[in-house]
PDB file of C-alpha atoms in Angstrom:
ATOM      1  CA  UNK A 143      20.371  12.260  -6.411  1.00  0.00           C
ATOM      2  CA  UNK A 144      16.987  13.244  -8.381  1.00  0.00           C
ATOM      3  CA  UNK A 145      13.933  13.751  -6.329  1.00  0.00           C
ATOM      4  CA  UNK A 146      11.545  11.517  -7.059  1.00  0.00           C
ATOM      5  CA  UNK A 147       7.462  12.481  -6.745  1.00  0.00           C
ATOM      6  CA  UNK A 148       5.029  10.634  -6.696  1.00  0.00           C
ATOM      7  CA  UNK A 149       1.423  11.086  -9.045  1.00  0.00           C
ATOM      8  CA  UNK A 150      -0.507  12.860  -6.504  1.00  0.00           C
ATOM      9  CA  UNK A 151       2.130  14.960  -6.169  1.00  0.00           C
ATOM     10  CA  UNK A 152       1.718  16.548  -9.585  1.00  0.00           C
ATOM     11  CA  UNK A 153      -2.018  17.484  -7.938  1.00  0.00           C
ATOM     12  CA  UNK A 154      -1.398  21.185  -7.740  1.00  0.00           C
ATOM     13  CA  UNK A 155      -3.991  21.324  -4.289  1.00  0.00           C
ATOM     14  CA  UNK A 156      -1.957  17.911  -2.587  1.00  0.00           C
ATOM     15  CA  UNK A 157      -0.306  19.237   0.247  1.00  0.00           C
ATOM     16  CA  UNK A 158      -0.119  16.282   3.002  1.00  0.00           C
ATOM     17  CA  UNK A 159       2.067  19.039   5.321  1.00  0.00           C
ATOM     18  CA  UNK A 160      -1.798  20.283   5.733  1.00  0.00           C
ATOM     19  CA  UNK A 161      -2.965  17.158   6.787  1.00  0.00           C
ATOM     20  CA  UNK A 162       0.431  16.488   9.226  1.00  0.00           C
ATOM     21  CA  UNK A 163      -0.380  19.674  10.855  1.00  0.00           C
ATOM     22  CA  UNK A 164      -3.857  19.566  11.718  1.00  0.00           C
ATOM     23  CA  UNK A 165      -3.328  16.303  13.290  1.00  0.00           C
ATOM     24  CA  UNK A 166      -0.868  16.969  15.339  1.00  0.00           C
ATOM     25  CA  UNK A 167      -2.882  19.808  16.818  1.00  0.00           C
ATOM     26  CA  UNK A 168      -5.834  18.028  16.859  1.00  0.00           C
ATOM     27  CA  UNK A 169      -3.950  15.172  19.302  1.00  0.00           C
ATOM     28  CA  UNK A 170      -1.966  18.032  20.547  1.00  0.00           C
ATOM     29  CA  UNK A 171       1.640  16.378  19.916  1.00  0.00           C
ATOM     30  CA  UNK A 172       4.546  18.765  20.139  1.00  0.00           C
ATOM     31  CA  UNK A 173       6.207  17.167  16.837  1.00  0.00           C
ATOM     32  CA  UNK A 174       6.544  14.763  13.783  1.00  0.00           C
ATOM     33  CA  UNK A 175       8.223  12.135  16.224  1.00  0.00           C
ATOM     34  CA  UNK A 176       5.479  12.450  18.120  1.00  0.00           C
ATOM     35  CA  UNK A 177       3.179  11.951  15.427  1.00  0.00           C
ATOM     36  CA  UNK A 178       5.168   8.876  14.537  1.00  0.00           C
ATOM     37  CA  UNK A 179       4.784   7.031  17.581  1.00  0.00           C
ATOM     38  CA  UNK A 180       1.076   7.905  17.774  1.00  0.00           C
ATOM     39  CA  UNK A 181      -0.166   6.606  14.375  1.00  0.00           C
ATOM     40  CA  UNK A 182       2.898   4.104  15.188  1.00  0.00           C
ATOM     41  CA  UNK A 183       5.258   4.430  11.562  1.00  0.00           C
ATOM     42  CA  UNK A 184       8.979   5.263  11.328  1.00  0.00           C
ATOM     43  CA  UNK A 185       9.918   8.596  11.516  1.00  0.00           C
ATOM     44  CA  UNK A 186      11.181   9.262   8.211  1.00  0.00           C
ATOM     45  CA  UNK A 187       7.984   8.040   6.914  1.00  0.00           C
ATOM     46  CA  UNK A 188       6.415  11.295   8.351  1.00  0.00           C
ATOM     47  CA  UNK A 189       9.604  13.304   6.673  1.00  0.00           C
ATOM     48  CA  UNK A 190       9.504  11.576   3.087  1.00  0.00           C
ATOM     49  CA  UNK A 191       5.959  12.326   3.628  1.00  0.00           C
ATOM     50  CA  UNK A 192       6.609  16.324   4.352  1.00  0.00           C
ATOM     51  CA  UNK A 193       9.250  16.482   1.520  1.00  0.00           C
ATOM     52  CA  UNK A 194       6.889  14.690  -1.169  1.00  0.00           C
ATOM     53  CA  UNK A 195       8.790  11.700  -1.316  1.00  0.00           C
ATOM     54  CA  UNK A 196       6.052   9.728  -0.105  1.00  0.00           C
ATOM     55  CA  UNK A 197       2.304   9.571  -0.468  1.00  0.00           C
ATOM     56  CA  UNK A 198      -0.276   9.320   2.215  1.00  0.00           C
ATOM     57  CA  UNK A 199      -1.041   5.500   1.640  1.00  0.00           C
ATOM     58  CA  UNK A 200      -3.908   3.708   2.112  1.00  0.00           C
ATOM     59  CA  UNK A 201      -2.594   1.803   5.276  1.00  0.00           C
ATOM     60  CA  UNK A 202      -1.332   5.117   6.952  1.00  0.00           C
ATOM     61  CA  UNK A 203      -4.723   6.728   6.568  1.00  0.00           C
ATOM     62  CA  UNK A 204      -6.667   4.289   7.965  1.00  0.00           C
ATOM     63  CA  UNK A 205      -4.459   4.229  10.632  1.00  0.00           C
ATOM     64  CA  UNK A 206      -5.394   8.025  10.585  1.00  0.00           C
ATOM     65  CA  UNK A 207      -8.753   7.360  10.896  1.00  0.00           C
ATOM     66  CA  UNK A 208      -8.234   4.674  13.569  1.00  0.00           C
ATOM     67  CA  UNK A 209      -6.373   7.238  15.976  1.00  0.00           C
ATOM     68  CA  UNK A 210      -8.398  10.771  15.254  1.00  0.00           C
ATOM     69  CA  UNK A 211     -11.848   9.247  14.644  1.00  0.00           C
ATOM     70  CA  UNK A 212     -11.967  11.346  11.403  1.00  0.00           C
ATOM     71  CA  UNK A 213     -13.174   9.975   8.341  1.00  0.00           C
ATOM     72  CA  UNK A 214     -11.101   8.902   5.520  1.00  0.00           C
ATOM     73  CA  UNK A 215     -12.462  11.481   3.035  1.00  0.00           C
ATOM     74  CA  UNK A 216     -12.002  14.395   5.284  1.00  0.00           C
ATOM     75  CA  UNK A 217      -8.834  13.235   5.460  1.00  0.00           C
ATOM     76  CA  UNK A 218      -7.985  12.617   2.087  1.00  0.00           C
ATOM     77  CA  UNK A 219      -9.709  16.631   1.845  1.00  0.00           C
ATOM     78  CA  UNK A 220      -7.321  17.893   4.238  1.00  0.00           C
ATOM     79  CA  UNK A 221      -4.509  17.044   2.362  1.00  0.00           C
ATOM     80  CA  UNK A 222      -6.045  18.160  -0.902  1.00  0.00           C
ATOM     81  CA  UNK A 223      -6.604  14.812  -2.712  1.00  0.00           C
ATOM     82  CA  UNK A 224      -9.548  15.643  -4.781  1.00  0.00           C
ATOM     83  CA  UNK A 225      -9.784  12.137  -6.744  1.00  0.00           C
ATOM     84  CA  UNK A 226     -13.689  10.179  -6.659  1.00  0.00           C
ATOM     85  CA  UNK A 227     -11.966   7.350  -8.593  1.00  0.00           C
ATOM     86  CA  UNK A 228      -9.034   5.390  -8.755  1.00  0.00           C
ATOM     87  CA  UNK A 229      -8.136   3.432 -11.442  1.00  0.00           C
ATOM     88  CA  UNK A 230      -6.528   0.063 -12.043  1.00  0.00           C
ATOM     89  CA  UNK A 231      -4.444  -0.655 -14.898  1.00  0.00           C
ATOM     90  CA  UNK A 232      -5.455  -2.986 -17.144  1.00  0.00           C
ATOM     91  CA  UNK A 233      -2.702  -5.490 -16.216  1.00  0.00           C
ATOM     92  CA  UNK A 234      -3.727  -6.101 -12.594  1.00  0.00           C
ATOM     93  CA  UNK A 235      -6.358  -8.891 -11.811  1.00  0.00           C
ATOM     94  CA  UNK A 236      -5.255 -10.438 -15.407  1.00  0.00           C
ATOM     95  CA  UNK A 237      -3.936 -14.072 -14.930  1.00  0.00           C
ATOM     96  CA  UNK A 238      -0.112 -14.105 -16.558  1.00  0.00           C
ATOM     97  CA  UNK A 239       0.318 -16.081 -19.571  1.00  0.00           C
ATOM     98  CA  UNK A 240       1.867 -19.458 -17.957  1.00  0.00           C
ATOM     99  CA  UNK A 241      -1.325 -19.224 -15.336  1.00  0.00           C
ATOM    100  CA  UNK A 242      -3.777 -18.564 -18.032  1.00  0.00           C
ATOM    101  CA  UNK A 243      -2.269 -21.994 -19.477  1.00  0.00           C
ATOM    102  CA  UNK A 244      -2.089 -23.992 -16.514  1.00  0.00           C
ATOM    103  CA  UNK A 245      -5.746 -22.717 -15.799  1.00  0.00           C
ATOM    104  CA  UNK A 246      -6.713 -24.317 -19.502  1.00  0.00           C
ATOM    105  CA  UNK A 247      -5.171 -27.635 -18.400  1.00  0.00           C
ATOM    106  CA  UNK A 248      -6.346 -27.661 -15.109  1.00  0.00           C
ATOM    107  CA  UNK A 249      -9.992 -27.217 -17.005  1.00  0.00           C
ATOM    108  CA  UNK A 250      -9.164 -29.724 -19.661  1.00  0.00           C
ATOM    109  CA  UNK A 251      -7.770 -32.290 -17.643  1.00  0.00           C
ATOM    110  CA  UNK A 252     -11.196 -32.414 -15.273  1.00  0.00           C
ATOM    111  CA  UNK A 253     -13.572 -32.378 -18.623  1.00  0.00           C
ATOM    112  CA  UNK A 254     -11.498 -35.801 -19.510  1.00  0.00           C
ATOM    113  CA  UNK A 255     -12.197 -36.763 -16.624  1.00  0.00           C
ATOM    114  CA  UNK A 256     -16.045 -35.743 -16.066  1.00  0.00           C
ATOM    115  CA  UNK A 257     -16.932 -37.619 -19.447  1.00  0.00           C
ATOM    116  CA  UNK A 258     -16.619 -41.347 -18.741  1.00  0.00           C
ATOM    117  CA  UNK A 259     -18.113 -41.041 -15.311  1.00  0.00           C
ATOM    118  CA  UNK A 260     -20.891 -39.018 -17.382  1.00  0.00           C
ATOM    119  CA  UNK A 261     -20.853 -42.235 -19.874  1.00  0.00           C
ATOM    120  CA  UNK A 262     -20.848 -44.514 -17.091  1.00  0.00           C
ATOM    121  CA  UNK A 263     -23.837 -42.711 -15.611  1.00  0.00           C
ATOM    122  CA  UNK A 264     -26.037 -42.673 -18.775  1.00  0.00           C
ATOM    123  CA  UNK A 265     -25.485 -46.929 -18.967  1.00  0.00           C
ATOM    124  CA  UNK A 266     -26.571 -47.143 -16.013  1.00  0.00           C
ATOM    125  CA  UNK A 267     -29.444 -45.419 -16.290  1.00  0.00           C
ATOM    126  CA  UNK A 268     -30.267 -47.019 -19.345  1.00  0.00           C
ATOM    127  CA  UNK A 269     -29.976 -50.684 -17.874  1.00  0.00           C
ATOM    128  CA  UNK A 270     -32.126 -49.774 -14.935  1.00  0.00           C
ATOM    129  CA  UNK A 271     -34.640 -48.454 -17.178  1.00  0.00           C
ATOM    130  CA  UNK A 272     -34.711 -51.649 -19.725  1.00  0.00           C
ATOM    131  CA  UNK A 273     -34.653 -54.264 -16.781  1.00  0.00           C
ATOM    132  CA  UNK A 274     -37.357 -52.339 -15.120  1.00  0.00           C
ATOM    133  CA  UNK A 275     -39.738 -52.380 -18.356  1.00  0.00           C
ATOM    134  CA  UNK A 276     -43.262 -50.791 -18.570  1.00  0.00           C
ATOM    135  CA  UNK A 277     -45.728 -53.915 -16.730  1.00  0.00           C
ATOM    136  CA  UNK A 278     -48.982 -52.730 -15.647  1.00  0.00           C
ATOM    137  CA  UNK A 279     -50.221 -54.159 -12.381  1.00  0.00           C
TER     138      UNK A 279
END
């Protein structure tokens, strides 16, 4: 079976065995099972983690942060993830095609719908206007 990696892990500074280690000093565990029952994920979570089959994910470090009190950038330092931005692809936030077109009807169908109450509106106005007439008192 092929190894798979991950994006960060083509980072030649990522190295999130740095980060495992210094936390479980800093909470003084004796070992990765440890570890896993304090930040409270699976056990092989922490391993795919140590053999780069895994990243760090967002959830896990906050839960990080939760536990040590340590921010999430000196986190994300202590495992060498040197990114300021993260990017979305283009394709995410985008409406898909058959939403984009129920969107349009959904739009179209309350314009119809808007205009003769609009209509209805301006007779009225108009009759109360003409009935009321201009008489000076």
């Amino acid at each position: 079976m092929a190894q798979q990696h991950h994006a960060l892990s083509s980072q030649e500074s990522y190295n999130p065995n740095h980060l495992l280690d210094i936390l479980l000093g800093k909470m003084q565990l004796k070992n990765d099972a440890a570890l896993s029952r304090m930040l409270e994920v699976a056990p092989p979570v922490i391993s795919k983690i140590r053999h780069h089959r895994l990243p760090v994910g967002a959830s896990l470090l906050i839960r990080m942060h939760e536990v040590t009190g340590m921010s999430i950038r000196d986190l994300r330092d202590l495992m060498g993830d040197r990114r300021t931005k993260y990017r979305l692809s283009d394709a995410q936030g985008r409406p898909k095609p058959e939403e984009k077109a129920a969107q349009a009807a959904q739009a179209a169908a309350a314009a119809a719908q808007q205009q003769p109450q609009q209509q209805q509106q301006q007779s009225t106005n108009e009759n109360q206007s003409s009935s009321s007439g201009n008489y000076a008192h």
